[in-house]
Coordinates of C-alpha atoms in Angstrom, one line a residue:
Chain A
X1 CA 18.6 7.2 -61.8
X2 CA 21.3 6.9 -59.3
X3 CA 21.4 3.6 -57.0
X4 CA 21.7 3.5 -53.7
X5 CA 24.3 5.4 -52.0
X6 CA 25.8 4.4 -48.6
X7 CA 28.5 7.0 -47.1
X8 CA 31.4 6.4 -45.8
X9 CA 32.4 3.1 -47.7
X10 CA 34.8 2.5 -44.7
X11 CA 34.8 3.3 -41.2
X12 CA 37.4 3.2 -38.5
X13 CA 36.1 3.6 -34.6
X14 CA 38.0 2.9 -31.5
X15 CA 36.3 0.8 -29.2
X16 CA 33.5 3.4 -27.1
X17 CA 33.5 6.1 -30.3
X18 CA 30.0 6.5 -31.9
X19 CA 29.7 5.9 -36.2
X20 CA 27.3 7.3 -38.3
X21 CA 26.3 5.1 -41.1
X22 CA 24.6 7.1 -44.2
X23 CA 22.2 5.5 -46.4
X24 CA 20.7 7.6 -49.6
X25 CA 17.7 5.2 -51.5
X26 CA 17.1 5.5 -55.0
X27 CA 14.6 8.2 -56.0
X28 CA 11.2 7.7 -55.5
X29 CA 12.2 4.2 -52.8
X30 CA 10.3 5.2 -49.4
X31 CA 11.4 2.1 -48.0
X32 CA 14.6 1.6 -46.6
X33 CA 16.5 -1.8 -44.9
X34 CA 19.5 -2.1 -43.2
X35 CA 21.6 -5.1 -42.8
X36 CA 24.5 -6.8 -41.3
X37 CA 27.1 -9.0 -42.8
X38 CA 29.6 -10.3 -40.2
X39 CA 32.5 -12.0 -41.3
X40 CA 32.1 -15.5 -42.1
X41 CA 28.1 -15.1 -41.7
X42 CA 25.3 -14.1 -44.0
X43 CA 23.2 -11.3 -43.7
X44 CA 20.7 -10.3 -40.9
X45 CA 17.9 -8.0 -41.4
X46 CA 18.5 -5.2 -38.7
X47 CA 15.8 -2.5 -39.4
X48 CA 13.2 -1.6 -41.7
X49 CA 12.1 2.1 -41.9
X50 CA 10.0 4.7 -44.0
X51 CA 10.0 8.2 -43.7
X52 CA 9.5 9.1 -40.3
X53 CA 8.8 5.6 -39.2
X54 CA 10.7 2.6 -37.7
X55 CA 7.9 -0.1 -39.5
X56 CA 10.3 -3.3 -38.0
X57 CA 13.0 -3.2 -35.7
X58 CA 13.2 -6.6 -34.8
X59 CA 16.6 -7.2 -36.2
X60 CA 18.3 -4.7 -34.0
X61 CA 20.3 -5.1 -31.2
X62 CA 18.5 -3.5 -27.8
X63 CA 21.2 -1.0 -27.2
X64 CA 23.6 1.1 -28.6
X65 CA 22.0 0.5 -32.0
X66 CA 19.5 3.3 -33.7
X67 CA 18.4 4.1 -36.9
X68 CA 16.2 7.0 -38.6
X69 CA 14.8 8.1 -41.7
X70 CA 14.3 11.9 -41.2
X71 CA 11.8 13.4 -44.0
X72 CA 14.3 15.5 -45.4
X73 CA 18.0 14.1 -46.2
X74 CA 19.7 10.4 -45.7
X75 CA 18.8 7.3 -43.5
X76 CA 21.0 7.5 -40.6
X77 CA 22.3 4.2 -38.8
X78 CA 23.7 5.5 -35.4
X79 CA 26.1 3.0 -33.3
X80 CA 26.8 4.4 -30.1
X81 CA 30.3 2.6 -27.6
X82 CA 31.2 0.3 -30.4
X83 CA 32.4 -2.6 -29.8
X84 CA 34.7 -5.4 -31.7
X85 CA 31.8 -7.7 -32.1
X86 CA 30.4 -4.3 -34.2
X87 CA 32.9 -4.6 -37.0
X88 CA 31.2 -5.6 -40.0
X89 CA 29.8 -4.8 -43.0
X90 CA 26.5 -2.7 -42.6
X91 CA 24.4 -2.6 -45.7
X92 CA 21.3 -0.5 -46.8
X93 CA 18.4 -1.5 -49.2
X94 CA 15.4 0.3 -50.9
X95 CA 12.3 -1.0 -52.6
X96 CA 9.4 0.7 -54.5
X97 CA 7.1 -1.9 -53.0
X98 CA 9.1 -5.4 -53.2
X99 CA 12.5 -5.9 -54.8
X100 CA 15.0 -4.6 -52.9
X101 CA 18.1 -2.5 -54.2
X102 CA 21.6 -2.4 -52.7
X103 CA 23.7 -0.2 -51.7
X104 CA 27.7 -1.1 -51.6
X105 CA 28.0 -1.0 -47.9
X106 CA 30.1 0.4 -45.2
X107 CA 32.5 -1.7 -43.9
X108 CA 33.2 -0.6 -40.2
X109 CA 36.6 -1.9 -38.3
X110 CA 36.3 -1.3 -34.8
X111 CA 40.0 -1.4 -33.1
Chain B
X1 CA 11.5 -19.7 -37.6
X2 CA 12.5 -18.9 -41.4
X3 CA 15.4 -20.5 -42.5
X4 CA 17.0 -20.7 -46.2
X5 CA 19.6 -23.0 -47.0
X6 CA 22.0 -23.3 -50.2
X7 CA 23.3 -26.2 -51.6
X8 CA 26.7 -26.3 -52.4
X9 CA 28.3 -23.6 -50.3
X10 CA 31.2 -23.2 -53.0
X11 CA 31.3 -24.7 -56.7
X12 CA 33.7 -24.6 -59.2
X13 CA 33.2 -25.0 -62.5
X14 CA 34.9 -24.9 -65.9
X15 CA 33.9 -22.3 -68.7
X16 CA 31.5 -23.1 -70.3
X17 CA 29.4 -25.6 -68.2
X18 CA 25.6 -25.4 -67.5
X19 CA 24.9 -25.3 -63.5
X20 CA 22.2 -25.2 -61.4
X21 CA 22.5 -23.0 -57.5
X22 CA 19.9 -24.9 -55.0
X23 CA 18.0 -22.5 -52.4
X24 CA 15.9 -24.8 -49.7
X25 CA 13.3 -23.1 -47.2
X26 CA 11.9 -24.7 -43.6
X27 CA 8.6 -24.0 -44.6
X28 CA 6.6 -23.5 -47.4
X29 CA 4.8 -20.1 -46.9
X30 CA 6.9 -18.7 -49.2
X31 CA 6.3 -15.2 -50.6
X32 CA 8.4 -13.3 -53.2
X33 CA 11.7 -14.7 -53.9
X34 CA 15.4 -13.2 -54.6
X35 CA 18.3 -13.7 -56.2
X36 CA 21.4 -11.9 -55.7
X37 CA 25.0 -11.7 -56.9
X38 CA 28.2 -10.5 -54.4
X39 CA 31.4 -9.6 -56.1
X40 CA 34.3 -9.8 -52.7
X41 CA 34.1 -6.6 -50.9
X42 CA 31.1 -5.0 -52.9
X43 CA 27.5 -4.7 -52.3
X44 CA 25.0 -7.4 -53.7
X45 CA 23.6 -6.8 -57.3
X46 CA 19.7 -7.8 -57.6
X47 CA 19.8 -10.5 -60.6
X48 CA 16.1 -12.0 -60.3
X49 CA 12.8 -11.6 -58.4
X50 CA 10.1 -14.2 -58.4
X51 CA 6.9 -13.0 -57.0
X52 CA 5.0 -15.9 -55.4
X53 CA 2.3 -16.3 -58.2
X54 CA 5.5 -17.1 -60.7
X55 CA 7.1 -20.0 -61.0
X56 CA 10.1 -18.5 -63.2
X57 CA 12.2 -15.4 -64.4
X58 CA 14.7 -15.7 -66.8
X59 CA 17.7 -13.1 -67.9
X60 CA 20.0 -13.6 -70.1
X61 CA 21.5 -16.5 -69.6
X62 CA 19.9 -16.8 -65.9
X63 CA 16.9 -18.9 -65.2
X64 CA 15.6 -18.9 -61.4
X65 CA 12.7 -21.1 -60.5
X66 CA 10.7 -21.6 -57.3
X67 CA 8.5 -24.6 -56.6
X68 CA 6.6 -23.5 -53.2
X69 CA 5.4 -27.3 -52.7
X70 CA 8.9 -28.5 -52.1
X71 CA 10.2 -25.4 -50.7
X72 CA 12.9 -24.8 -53.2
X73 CA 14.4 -22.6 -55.7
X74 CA 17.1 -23.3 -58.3
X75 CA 19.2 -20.7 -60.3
X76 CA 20.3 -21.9 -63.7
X77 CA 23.5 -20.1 -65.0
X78 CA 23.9 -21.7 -68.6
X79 CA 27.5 -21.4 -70.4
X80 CA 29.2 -19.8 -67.5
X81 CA 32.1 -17.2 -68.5
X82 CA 34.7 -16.2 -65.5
X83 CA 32.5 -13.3 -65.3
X84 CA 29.7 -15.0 -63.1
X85 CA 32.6 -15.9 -60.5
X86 CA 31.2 -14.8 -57.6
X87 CA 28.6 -15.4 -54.3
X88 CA 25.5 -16.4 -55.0
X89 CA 22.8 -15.3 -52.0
X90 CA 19.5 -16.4 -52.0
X91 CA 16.9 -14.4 -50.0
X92 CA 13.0 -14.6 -49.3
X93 CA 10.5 -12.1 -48.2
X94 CA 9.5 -12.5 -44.8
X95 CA 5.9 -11.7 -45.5
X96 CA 4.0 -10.3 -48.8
X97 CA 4.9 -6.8 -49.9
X98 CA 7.3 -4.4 -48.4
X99 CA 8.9 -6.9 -46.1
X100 CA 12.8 -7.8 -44.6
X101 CA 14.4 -10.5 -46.7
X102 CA 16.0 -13.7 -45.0
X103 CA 19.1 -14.6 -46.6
X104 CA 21.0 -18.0 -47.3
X105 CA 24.4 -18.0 -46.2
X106 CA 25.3 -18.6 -50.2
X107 CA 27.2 -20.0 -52.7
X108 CA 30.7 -19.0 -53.7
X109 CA 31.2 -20.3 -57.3
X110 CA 34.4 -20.0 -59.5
X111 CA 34.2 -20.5 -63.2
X112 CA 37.7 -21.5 -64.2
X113 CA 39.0 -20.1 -67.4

């Protein structure tokens, strides 16, 4: 059983491009979390989602920021304009039903 | 508002030492618990989960305990090798079941050959 598989590992945007982030959960893991590691910080919850569902977005920033989990293919984390302040490492988990299982991340520089 | 603290933010350590990782919460509703290892530049590696009925897990040579009274957990590495040299994050579940986890900021430890 394959882990969790995050695409790309690294990201480069210039300030106002859009990045994709791609998150694949372990089979048979309906839920999925992304987080956010800034440098020098720890990490914060961003968005919780199932299949077809945002279930907790209260981690998100109120723009620029979405995320889905389409019923067919990959969670998608969608940062549109980035920013500076964006570059971090983004991380995705899934869970069966508690323990949660990461992904190694995608590390996005913003320049 | 959930907090979760670690105590020491960086330890270091010669082979072969016994050490104990100290994870403080603000309040004491505490649900399922995790531990986590972070290698620099890599993802984080799920080492323990203590659901809230337990009051330990053990692997290998890790022990984790949680003592919901005092609002604390402690993660017992015994004989560290270099191997274990890494970030130690500690991270509770918001609520019960499928829920975010709040993370400490964590502990970097070296274990010097």
């Amino acid at each position: 059983n394959a882990g969790v598989m995050q695409n790309p590992r690294h990201l480069v945007r210039r300030r106002g491009q859009e990045a994709r982030l791609r998150c694949s959960p372990m089979k048979g893991h309906s839920h999925v979390y992304w987080y956010r590691q800034l440098p020098e910080e720890g990490l914060k919850f961003m968005v919780y989602l199932q299949k077809e569902n945002i279930i907790d977005e209260s981690g998100m920033p109120k723009e620029r920021f979405s995320a889905e989990f389409p019923k067919e293919g990959p969670s998608i984390l969608r940062i549109q304009q980035v920013v500076r302040g964006d570059s971090a490492a983004y991380f995705c988990a899934s869970s069966p039903f508690d323990e949660q299982f990461f992904g190694p991340g995608t590390r996005l520089t913003v320049l | 508002k959930q907090e979760v603290t670690q105590i020491p933010a960086a330890l270091s350590v010669p082979e072969g030492e016994n050490l104990v990782l100290n994870c403080s919460f603000t309040d004491s509703a505490i649900y399922n618990l995790q531990w986590f290892r972070q290698d620099p530049g890599k993802g984080l590696t799920s080492l323990l989960l203590i659901q809230s009925s337990q009051r330990e897990q053990t692997s290998g040579r890790l022990n984790a305990s949680l003592d919901k009274s005092s609002g604390r957990s402690t993660l017992y590495i015994a004989a560290s090798q270099p191997g274990d040299s890494a970030t130690y994050l500690c991270a509770r579940f918001r609520n019960s079941g499928n829920t975010p986890l709040v993370f400490g900021k964590g502990t970097r430890l070296s274990v010097i050959a």
